[in-house]
Amino acid sequence: MIGLYSPGRSVIHRAPTLLKLLLLSVGVVVVGVLAQPWQLAIAALVVLSLFVIARIPPRAAVAQIAPILWMLVLVVPIQGLLSGWLIAALMAGRLIVAVALAALFTLTTTVTAVLEAFQRMLRPFGRWVDADRIGLLVALTIRCIPLVTEIVTEVLEARRARGTRGSVMALAVPVVVRSLYAADALGEALVARGLDD
């Protein structure tokens, strides 16, 4: 679901993309070093208030954050048994807040704006890097994350419809094969537009 823009006219939507990227980076670093539950609770309230200010529909926000919860269902018990439940809870909280911040960025920023921001940021280094190609790479990465998520969802639904559960390999193989087909189609589209090297 990452990369899905939620249109709006809030202050957060209208903020410059480079500023949002900078604040996102700072926010993730700050969240990563929080060591007390009350600090993490304040960070979560700040992020929640940013979602309210941006007027992001709750359903869209939950759809962005929900995929990480499945991973935490597996990781938190292991972390709790190995390192203690407080450390596990802090790790889970930090991850949820960081993903929520990233989701806020993608929900309030178009892929085109991200592409243009990266091109602007890298243009002074044009002697060493191709700003347009790196911007295109970032845009394709953002687009491919929801594409792979969609492929995983379709494979899971197909397995459910057949009444099979199977192993992790039974899920991974069709996902990898379909992802490779999608990558081939994307590559052919880029070649057709002259990006063949």
CSV table of N, CA and C in Angstrom, one decimal, residues 10-167:
chain,number,residue,atom,x,y,z
A,10,SER,N,-4.1,20.2,3.0
A,10,SER,CA,-3.6,20.6,4.4
A,10,SER,C,-2.2,21.2,4.3
A,11,VAL,N,-1.8,21.7,5.4
A,11,VAL,CA,-0.4,22.3,5.5
A,11,VAL,C,0.6,21.2,5.1
A,12,ILE,N,0.3,20.0,5.6
A,12,ILE,CA,1.3,18.9,5.3
A,12,ILE,C,1.3,18.5,3.9
A,13,HIS,N,0.2,18.5,3.2
A,13,HIS,CA,0.1,18.2,1.8
A,13,HIS,C,0.9,19.3,1.0
A,14,ARG,N,0.8,20.6,1.4
A,14,ARG,CA,1.4,21.6,0.6
A,14,ARG,C,2.8,21.9,1.0
A,15,ALA,N,3.3,21.3,2.1
A,15,ALA,CA,4.7,21.5,2.5
A,15,ALA,C,5.7,21.0,1.4
A,16,PRO,N,6.8,21.7,1.2
A,16,PRO,CA,7.8,21.3,0.2
A,16,PRO,C,8.3,19.8,0.4
A,17,THR,N,8.4,19.1,-0.6
A,17,THR,CA,8.8,17.7,-0.5
A,17,THR,C,10.1,17.5,0.2
A,18,LEU,N,11.1,18.3,-0.2
A,18,LEU,CA,12.4,18.1,0.4
A,18,LEU,C,12.4,18.4,1.9
A,19,LEU,N,11.5,19.4,2.4
A,19,LEU,CA,11.4,19.6,3.8
A,19,LEU,C,10.7,18.4,4.5
A,20,LYS,N,9.7,17.8,3.8
A,20,LYS,CA,9.1,16.6,4.4
A,20,LYS,C,10.0,15.5,4.5
A,21,LEU,N,10.9,15.3,3.5
A,21,LEU,CA,11.9,14.2,3.5
A,21,LEU,C,12.9,14.4,4.7
A,22,LEU,N,13.3,15.7,4.8
A,22,LEU,CA,14.2,16.0,5.9
A,22,LEU,C,13.6,15.7,7.3
A,23,LEU,N,12.3,16.2,7.5
A,23,LEU,CA,11.6,16.0,8.7
A,23,LEU,C,11.3,14.5,9.0
A,24,LEU,N,11.0,13.8,7.9
A,24,LEU,CA,10.8,12.3,8.0
A,24,LEU,C,12.1,11.6,8.5
A,25,SER,N,13.2,12.0,7.9
A,25,SER,CA,14.5,11.4,8.3
A,25,SER,C,14.8,11.7,9.8
A,26,VAL,N,14.7,13.0,10.2
A,26,VAL,CA,14.9,13.4,11.6
A,26,VAL,C,14.0,12.7,12.5
A,27,GLY,N,12.7,12.6,12.1
A,27,GLY,CA,11.7,11.9,12.9
A,27,GLY,C,12.0,10.5,13.2
A,28,VAL,N,12.4,9.8,12.1
A,28,VAL,CA,12.7,8.3,12.3
A,28,VAL,C,13.9,8.1,13.2
A,29,VAL,N,14.9,9.0,13.0
A,29,VAL,CA,16.1,8.9,13.9
A,29,VAL,C,15.8,9.1,15.3
A,30,VAL,N,14.9,10.2,15.6
A,30,VAL,CA,14.5,10.5,17.0
A,30,VAL,C,13.7,9.3,17.6
A,31,VAL,N,12.8,8.8,16.8
A,31,VAL,CA,12.0,7.7,17.3
A,31,VAL,C,12.9,6.5,17.6
A,32,GLY,N,13.9,6.3,16.8
A,32,GLY,CA,14.8,5.1,16.9
A,32,GLY,C,15.6,5.2,18.2
A,33,VAL,N,15.8,6.4,18.8
A,33,VAL,CA,16.6,6.5,20.0
A,33,VAL,C,15.8,6.6,21.3
A,34,LEU,N,14.5,6.7,21.2
A,34,LEU,CA,13.6,6.8,22.3
A,34,LEU,C,13.8,5.6,23.2
A,35,ALA,N,14.0,5.8,24.5
A,35,ALA,CA,14.3,4.6,25.4
A,35,ALA,C,13.2,4.4,26.5
A,36,GLN,N,12.2,5.3,26.6
A,36,GLN,CA,11.2,5.2,27.6
A,36,GLN,C,9.8,5.1,27.0
A,37,PRO,N,9.0,4.3,27.6
A,37,PRO,CA,7.6,4.2,27.0
A,37,PRO,C,6.9,5.5,26.9
A,38,TRP,N,7.0,6.4,27.9
A,38,TRP,CA,6.3,7.7,27.9
A,38,TRP,C,6.8,8.5,26.7
A,39,GLN,N,8.1,8.4,26.4
A,39,GLN,CA,8.6,9.2,25.3
A,39,GLN,C,8.0,8.7,24.0
A,40,LEU,N,7.9,7.4,23.9
A,40,LEU,CA,7.3,6.8,22.7
A,40,LEU,C,5.8,7.1,22.6
A,41,ALA,N,5.1,7.2,23.7
A,41,ALA,CA,3.7,7.5,23.7
A,41,ALA,C,3.5,9.0,23.2
A,42,ILE,N,4.4,9.9,23.6
A,42,ILE,CA,4.3,11.3,23.1
A,42,ILE,C,4.6,11.3,21.6
A,43,ALA,N,5.6,10.5,21.2
A,43,ALA,CA,5.9,10.5,19.7
A,43,ALA,C,4.7,10.0,18.9
A,44,ALA,N,4.0,8.9,19.5
A,44,ALA,CA,2.8,8.4,18.8
A,44,ALA,C,1.7,9.4,18.7
A,45,LEU,N,1.5,10.2,19.8
A,45,LEU,CA,0.5,11.2,19.8
A,45,LEU,C,0.8,12.3,18.8
A,46,VAL,N,2.1,12.7,18.7
A,46,VAL,CA,2.4,13.7,17.7
A,46,VAL,C,2.1,13.2,16.3
A,47,VAL,N,2.5,11.9,16.0
A,47,VAL,CA,2.2,11.4,14.7
A,47,VAL,C,0.8,11.3,14.4
A,48,LEU,N,0.0,10.9,15.4
A,48,LEU,CA,-1.5,10.8,15.3
A,48,LEU,C,-2.1,12.2,15.0
A,49,SER,N,-1.5,13.2,15.7
A,49,SER,CA,-2.0,14.6,15.4
A,49,SER,C,-1.7,15.0,14.0
A,50,LEU,N,-0.5,14.6,13.5
A,50,LEU,CA,-0.2,15.0,12.1
A,50,LEU,C,-1.1,14.3,11.1
A,51,PHE,N,-1.6,13.1,11.4
A,51,PHE,CA,-2.6,12.5,10.5
A,51,PHE,C,-3.9,13.2,10.6
A,52,VAL,N,-4.2,13.7,11.8
A,52,VAL,CA,-5.5,14.5,11.9
A,52,VAL,C,-5.4,15.8,11.2
A,53,ILE,N,-4.2,16.5,11.3
A,53,ILE,CA,-4.0,17.8,10.6
A,53,ILE,C,-4.1,17.6,9.1
A,54,ALA,N,-3.5,16.5,8.6
A,54,ALA,CA,-3.5,16.2,7.2
A,54,ALA,C,-4.8,15.7,6.7
A,55,ARG,N,-5.8,15.4,7.6
A,55,ARG,CA,-7.1,14.9,7.3
A,55,ARG,C,-7.0,13.6,6.5
A,56,ILE,N,-6.2,12.7,6.9
A,56,ILE,CA,-6.0,11.4,6.3
A,56,ILE,C,-7.2,10.5,6.8
A,57,PRO,N,-7.9,9.9,5.9
A,57,PRO,CA,-9.0,9.0,6.3
A,57,PRO,C,-8.5,7.9,7.1
A,58,PRO,N,-9.1,7.6,8.3
A,58,PRO,CA,-8.6,6.5,9.1
A,58,PRO,C,-8.3,5.2,8.4
A,59,ARG,N,-9.2,4.9,7.4
A,59,ARG,CA,-9.1,3.6,6.7
A,59,ARG,C,-7.8,3.6,5.9
A,60,ALA,N,-7.4,4.7,5.3
A,60,ALA,CA,-6.2,4.8,4.5
A,60,ALA,C,-5.0,4.7,5.4
A,61,ALA,N,-5.1,5.3,6.6
A,61,ALA,CA,-3.9,5.3,7.5
A,61,ALA,C,-3.7,3.9,8.0
A,62,VAL,N,-4.8,3.2,8.4
A,62,VAL,CA,-4.7,1.8,8.9
A,62,VAL,C,-4.2,0.9,7.8
A,63,ALA,N,-4.6,1.1,6.6
A,63,ALA,CA,-4.2,0.2,5.5
A,63,ALA,C,-2.7,0.3,5.3
A,64,GLN,N,-2.1,1.5,5.6
A,64,GLN,CA,-0.7,1.7,5.4
A,64,GLN,C,0.1,1.0,6.5
A,65,ILE,N,-0.4,1.0,7.7
A,65,ILE,CA,0.3,0.5,8.9
A,65,ILE,C,0.0,-0.9,9.2
A,66,ALA,N,-1.1,-1.4,8.8
A,66,ALA,CA,-1.5,-2.8,9.1
A,66,ALA,C,-0.5,-3.9,8.7
A,67,PRO,N,0.1,-3.8,7.5
A,67,PRO,CA,1.0,-4.9,7.1
A,67,PRO,C,2.2,-5.1,8.1
A,68,ILE,N,2.6,-4.1,8.7
A,68,ILE,CA,3.7,-4.2,9.7
A,68,ILE,C,3.3,-5.0,10.9
A,69,LEU,N,2.0,-4.9,11.2
A,69,LEU,CA,1.5,-5.6,12.4
A,69,LEU,C,1.6,-7.1,12.3
A,70,TRP,N,1.4,-7.7,11.1
A,70,TRP,CA,1.6,-9.1,10.9
A,70,TRP,C,3.0,-9.5,11.2
A,71,MET,N,4.0,-8.7,10.8
A,71,MET,CA,5.4,-9.1,11.1
A,71,MET,C,5.6,-9.0,12.7
A,72,LEU,N,5.0,-8.0,13.3
A,72,LEU,CA,5.2,-7.9,14.7
A,72,LEU,C,4.6,-9.0,15.5
A,73,VAL,N,3.5,-9.6,15.0
A,73,VAL,CA,2.9,-10.8,15.7
A,73,VAL,C,3.9,-11.9,15.8
A,74,LEU,N,4.8,-12.0,14.8
A,74,LEU,CA,5.8,-13.1,14.9
A,74,LEU,C,7.1,-12.6,15.7
A,75,VAL,N,7.5,-11.4,15.5
A,75,VAL,CA,8.8,-10.9,16.0
A,75,VAL,C,8.7,-10.6,17.5
A,76,VAL,N,7.6,-9.9,17.9
A,76,VAL,CA,7.5,-9.5,19.3
A,76,VAL,C,7.7,-10.6,20.3
A,77,PRO,N,6.9,-11.7,20.2
A,77,PRO,CA,7.1,-12.8,21.2
A,77,PRO,C,8.6,-13.3,21.2
A,78,ILE,N,9.2,-13.4,20.1
A,78,ILE,CA,10.6,-13.9,20.1
A,78,ILE,C,11.5,-12.9,20.8
A,79,GLN,N,11.3,-11.6,20.4
A,79,GLN,CA,12.1,-10.6,21.1
A,79,GLN,C,11.8,-10.5,22.6
A,80,GLY,N,10.6,-10.7,23.0
A,80,GLY,CA,10.2,-10.7,24.4
A,80,GLY,C,10.9,-11.8,25.2
A,81,LEU,N,10.9,-13.0,24.6
A,81,LEU,CA,11.5,-14.2,25.3
A,81,LEU,C,13.0,-14.0,25.3
A,82,LEU,N,13.6,-13.4,24.3
A,82,LEU,CA,15.1,-13.3,24.3
A,82,LEU,C,15.6,-12.1,25.0
A,83,SER,N,14.9,-11.0,24.9
A,83,SER,CA,15.5,-9.7,25.5
A,83,SER,C,14.6,-9.1,26.6
A,84,GLY,N,13.4,-9.6,26.8
A,84,GLY,CA,12.5,-9.0,27.8
A,84,GLY,C,11.4,-8.3,27.1
A,85,TRP,N,10.2,-8.2,27.8
A,85,TRP,CA,9.0,-7.7,27.2
A,85,TRP,C,9.0,-6.2,27.0
A,86,LEU,N,9.7,-5.5,27.9
A,86,LEU,CA,9.8,-4.1,27.7
A,86,LEU,C,10.5,-3.7,26.5
A,87,ILE,N,11.7,-4.3,26.2
A,87,ILE,CA,12.4,-4.1,25.0
A,87,ILE,C,11.6,-4.5,23.8
A,88,ALA,N,10.9,-5.6,23.8
A,88,ALA,CA,10.1,-6.0,22.7
A,88,ALA,C,9.0,-5.0,22.4
A,89,ALA,N,8.4,-4.5,23.5
A,89,ALA,CA,7.3,-3.5,23.3
A,89,ALA,C,7.8,-2.2,22.7
A,90,LEU,N,9.0,-1.8,23.2
A,90,LEU,CA,9.6,-0.5,22.7
A,90,LEU,C,10.0,-0.7,21.2
A,91,MET,N,10.6,-1.8,20.9
A,91,MET,CA,10.9,-2.1,19.5
A,91,MET,C,9.7,-2.1,18.6
A,92,ALA,N,8.6,-2.7,19.0
A,92,ALA,CA,7.4,-2.7,18.3
A,92,ALA,C,6.8,-1.3,18.1
A,93,GLY,N,6.8,-0.5,19.2
A,93,GLY,CA,6.3,0.8,19.2
A,93,GLY,C,7.1,1.7,18.3
A,94,ARG,N,8.5,1.6,18.3
A,94,ARG,CA,9.3,2.4,17.5
A,94,ARG,C,9.0,2.1,16.0
A,95,LEU,N,8.9,0.8,15.7
A,95,LEU,CA,8.7,0.4,14.3
A,95,LEU,C,7.3,0.9,13.8
A,96,ILE,N,6.3,0.8,14.6
A,96,ILE,CA,4.9,1.3,14.2
A,96,ILE,C,5.0,2.8,14.0
A,97,VAL,N,5.6,3.6,14.9
A,97,VAL,CA,5.6,5.0,14.8
A,97,VAL,C,6.4,5.4,13.5
A,98,ALA,N,7.6,4.7,13.3
A,98,ALA,CA,8.4,5.0,12.1
A,98,ALA,C,7.7,4.7,10.8
A,99,VAL,N,7.0,3.6,10.8
A,99,VAL,CA,6.2,3.3,9.6
A,99,VAL,C,5.0,4.3,9.4
A,100,ALA,N,4.4,4.7,10.5
A,100,ALA,CA,3.3,5.7,10.4
A,100,ALA,C,3.9,7.0,9.8
A,101,LEU,N,5.1,7.4,10.2
A,101,LEU,CA,5.7,8.6,9.7
A,101,LEU,C,5.9,8.5,8.2
A,102,ALA,N,6.5,7.3,7.8
A,102,ALA,CA,6.7,7.1,6.4
A,102,ALA,C,5.4,7.1,5.6
A,103,ALA,N,4.4,6.5,6.2
A,103,ALA,CA,3.0,6.4,5.6
A,103,ALA,C,2.5,7.8,5.4
A,104,LEU,N,2.7,8.6,6.4
A,104,LEU,CA,2.2,10.0,6.3
A,104,LEU,C,2.8,10.7,5.1
A,105,PHE,N,4.1,10.5,5.0
A,105,PHE,CA,4.8,11.1,3.9
A,105,PHE,C,4.3,10.7,2.5
A,106,THR,N,4.1,9.4,2.3
A,106,THR,CA,3.6,8.9,1.1
A,106,THR,C,2.1,9.2,0.8
A,107,LEU,N,1.3,9.3,1.9
A,107,LEU,CA,-0.1,9.7,1.7
A,107,LEU,C,-0.3,11.2,1.4
A,108,THR,N,0.7,12.0,1.7
A,108,THR,CA,0.6,13.4,1.5
A,108,THR,C,1.5,14.0,0.4
A,109,THR,N,2.2,13.1,-0.3
A,109,THR,CA,3.2,13.5,-1.3
A,109,THR,C,3.0,12.6,-2.6
A,110,THR,N,2.8,13.2,-3.7
A,110,THR,CA,2.7,12.5,-5.0
A,110,THR,C,4.0,11.9,-5.4
A,111,VAL,N,4.0,10.8,-6.1
A,111,VAL,CA,5.2,10.2,-6.7
A,111,VAL,C,6.0,11.2,-7.5
A,112,THR,N,5.2,12.0,-8.3
A,112,THR,CA,5.8,13.0,-9.2
A,112,THR,C,6.6,14.0,-8.3
A,113,ALA,N,6.0,14.5,-7.2
A,113,ALA,CA,6.7,15.4,-6.3
A,113,ALA,C,8.0,14.8,-5.7
A,114,VAL,N,8.0,13.5,-5.4
A,114,VAL,CA,9.2,12.9,-4.9
A,114,VAL,C,10.2,12.8,-6.0
A,115,LEU,N,9.8,12.4,-7.2
A,115,LEU,CA,10.7,12.4,-8.3
A,115,LEU,C,11.4,13.7,-8.5
A,116,GLU,N,10.6,14.8,-8.6
A,116,GLU,CA,11.2,16.1,-8.8
A,116,GLU,C,12.1,16.6,-7.7
A,117,ALA,N,11.7,16.2,-6.4
A,117,ALA,CA,12.6,16.6,-5.3
A,117,ALA,C,13.9,15.9,-5.4
A,118,PHE,N,13.9,14.6,-5.7
A,118,PHE,CA,15.2,13.9,-5.8
A,118,PHE,C,16.1,14.5,-7.0
A,119,GLN,N,15.4,14.8,-8.1
A,119,GLN,CA,16.1,15.4,-9.2
A,119,GLN,C,16.7,16.8,-8.8
A,120,ARG,N,16.0,17.6,-8.1
A,120,ARG,CA,16.5,18.9,-7.6
A,120,ARG,C,17.6,18.7,-6.6
A,121,MET,N,17.5,17.8,-5.7
A,121,MET,CA,18.5,17.5,-4.7
A,121,MET,C,19.8,17.1,-5.3
A,122,LEU,N,19.7,16.3,-6.4
A,122,LEU,CA,20.9,15.7,-6.9
A,122,LEU,C,21.5,16.5,-8.1
A,123,ARG,N,20.8,17.4,-8.6
A,123,ARG,CA,21.2,18.2,-9.8
A,123,ARG,C,22.6,18.8,-9.5
A,124,PRO,N,22.9,19.4,-8.3
A,124,PRO,CA,24.3,19.9,-8.1
A,124,PRO,C,25.4,18.9,-8.3
A,125,PHE,N,25.0,17.6,-8.2
A,125,PHE,CA,26.0,16.6,-8.3
A,125,PHE,C,26.0,15.9,-9.7
A,126,GLY,N,25.4,16.7,-10.6
A,126,GLY,CA,25.2,16.1,-12.0
A,126,GLY,C,26.5,15.7,-12.7
A,127,ARG,N,27.6,16.1,-12.2
A,127,ARG,CA,28.9,15.7,-12.8
A,127,ARG,C,29.2,14.3,-12.5
A,128,TRP,N,28.7,13.8,-11.3
A,128,TRP,CA,29.0,12.4,-10.9
A,128,TRP,C,27.8,11.5,-11.0
A,129,VAL,N,26.6,12.0,-10.9
A,129,VAL,CA,25.4,11.2,-10.9
A,129,VAL,C,24.4,11.7,-11.9
A,130,ASP,N,23.6,10.8,-12.5
A,130,ASP,CA,22.5,11.2,-13.4
A,130,ASP,C,21.2,11.4,-12.5
A,131,ALA,N,20.9,12.7,-12.2
A,131,ALA,CA,19.8,13.0,-11.3
A,131,ALA,C,18.5,12.5,-11.8
A,132,ASP,N,18.3,12.5,-13.2
A,132,ASP,CA,17.0,12.1,-13.7
A,132,ASP,C,16.8,10.6,-13.5
A,133,ARG,N,17.9,9.8,-13.8
A,133,ARG,CA,17.8,8.3,-13.6
A,133,ARG,C,17.6,7.9,-12.1
A,134,ILE,N,18.3,8.6,-11.2
A,134,ILE,CA,18.1,8.3,-9.8
A,134,ILE,C,16.7,8.7,-9.4
A,135,GLY,N,16.2,9.8,-9.9
A,135,GLY,CA,14.8,10.2,-9.6
A,135,GLY,C,13.8,9.1,-10.1
A,136,LEU,N,14.1,8.6,-11.3
A,136,LEU,CA,13.2,7.6,-11.9
A,136,LEU,C,13.3,6.3,-11.1
A,137,LEU,N,14.5,6.0,-10.6
A,137,LEU,CA,14.7,4.8,-9.8
A,137,LEU,C,13.9,4.9,-8.5
A,138,VAL,N,13.9,6.1,-7.8
A,138,VAL,CA,13.2,6.3,-6.6
A,138,VAL,C,11.7,6.1,-6.9
A,139,ALA,N,11.2,6.8,-8.0
A,139,ALA,CA,9.8,6.7,-8.3
A,139,ALA,C,9.3,5.3,-8.6
A,140,LEU,N,10.2,4.5,-9.3
A,140,LEU,CA,9.9,3.1,-9.6
A,140,LEU,C,9.8,2.3,-8.3
A,141,THR,N,10.8,2.6,-7.4
A,141,THR,CA,10.8,1.8,-6.2
A,141,THR,C,9.5,2.1,-5.4
A,142,ILE,N,9.1,3.3,-5.3
A,142,ILE,CA,7.9,3.7,-4.6
A,142,ILE,C,6.7,3.0,-5.2
A,143,ARG,N,6.6,2.9,-6.6
A,143,ARG,CA,5.5,2.3,-7.3
A,143,ARG,C,5.5,0.8,-7.1
A,144,CYS,N,6.7,0.2,-7.1
A,144,CYS,CA,6.8,-1.3,-7.0
A,144,CYS,C,6.5,-1.9,-5.7
A,145,ILE,N,6.6,-1.1,-4.6
A,145,ILE,CA,6.2,-1.6,-3.3
A,145,ILE,C,4.7,-2.0,-3.2
A,146,PRO,N,3.8,-1.1,-3.6
A,146,PRO,CA,2.4,-1.5,-3.6
A,146,PRO,C,2.1,-2.6,-4.7
A,147,LEU,N,2.9,-2.6,-5.7
A,147,LEU,CA,2.7,-3.7,-6.8
A,147,LEU,C,3.0,-5.1,-6.2
A,148,VAL,N,4.1,-5.2,-5.4
A,148,VAL,CA,4.5,-6.5,-4.8
A,148,VAL,C,3.5,-6.8,-3.7
A,149,THR,N,3.0,-5.8,-3.0
A,149,THR,CA,2.0,-6.1,-2.0
A,149,THR,C,0.7,-6.6,-2.6
A,150,GLU,N,0.4,-6.1,-3.7
A,150,GLU,CA,-0.8,-6.5,-4.4
A,150,GLU,C,-0.6,-8.0,-4.9
A,151,ILE,N,0.6,-8.3,-5.4
A,151,ILE,CA,0.9,-9.7,-5.9
A,151,ILE,C,0.7,-10.6,-4.7
A,152,VAL,N,1.3,-10.3,-3.5
A,152,VAL,CA,1.2,-11.2,-2.4
A,152,VAL,C,-0.2,-11.4,-2.0
A,153,THR,N,-1.0,-10.3,-2.0
A,153,THR,CA,-2.4,-10.4,-1.6
A,153,THR,C,-3.2,-11.3,-2.6
A,154,GLU,N,-2.9,-11.2,-3.9
A,154,GLU,CA,-3.6,-12.0,-4.8
A,154,GLU,C,-3.2,-13.5,-4.7
A,155,VAL,N,-1.9,-13.8,-4.4
A,155,VAL,CA,-1.5,-15.2,-4.2
A,155,VAL,C,-2.2,-15.7,-3.0
A,156,LEU,N,-2.2,-15.0,-1.9
A,156,LEU,CA,-2.9,-15.4,-0.6
A,156,LEU,C,-4.4,-15.7,-0.9
A,157,GLU,N,-5.0,-14.8,-1.6
A,157,GLU,CA,-6.4,-15.0,-1.9
A,157,GLU,C,-6.7,-16.3,-2.8
A,158,ALA,N,-5.8,-16.5,-3.7
A,158,ALA,CA,-5.9,-17.7,-4.6
A,158,ALA,C,-5.7,-19.0,-3.8
A,159,ARG,N,-4.7,-18.9,-2.8
A,159,ARG,CA,-4.5,-20.1,-2.0
A,159,ARG,C,-5.8,-20.4,-1.1
A,160,ARG,N,-6.3,-19.3,-0.6
A,160,ARG,CA,-7.5,-19.4,0.3
A,160,ARG,C,-8.7,-20.0,-0.6
A,161,ALA,N,-8.8,-19.5,-1.8
A,161,ALA,CA,-9.9,-20.0,-2.7
A,161,ALA,C,-9.8,-21.5,-3.0
A,162,ARG,N,-8.6,-22.0,-3.0
A,162,ARG,CA,-8.3,-23.4,-3.3
A,162,ARG,C,-8.4,-24.2,-2.0
A,163,GLY,N,-8.5,-23.5,-0.9
A,163,GLY,CA,-8.5,-24.2,0.4
A,163,GLY,C,-7.2,-24.8,0.8
A,164,THR,N,-6.1,-24.3,0.3
A,164,THR,CA,-4.8,-24.7,0.7
A,164,THR,C,-4.1,-23.7,1.6
A,165,ARG,N,-3.3,-24.2,2.4
A,165,ARG,CA,-2.5,-23.3,3.3
A,165,ARG,C,-1.0,-23.3,2.9
A,166,GLY,N,-0.5,-24.5,2.8
A,166,GLY,CA,0.9,-24.7,2.4
A,166,GLY,C,2.0,-24.1,3.2
A,167,SER,N,3.2,-24.2,2.7
A,167,SER,CA,4.4,-23.6,3.5
A,167,SER,C,4.7,-22.2,3.0
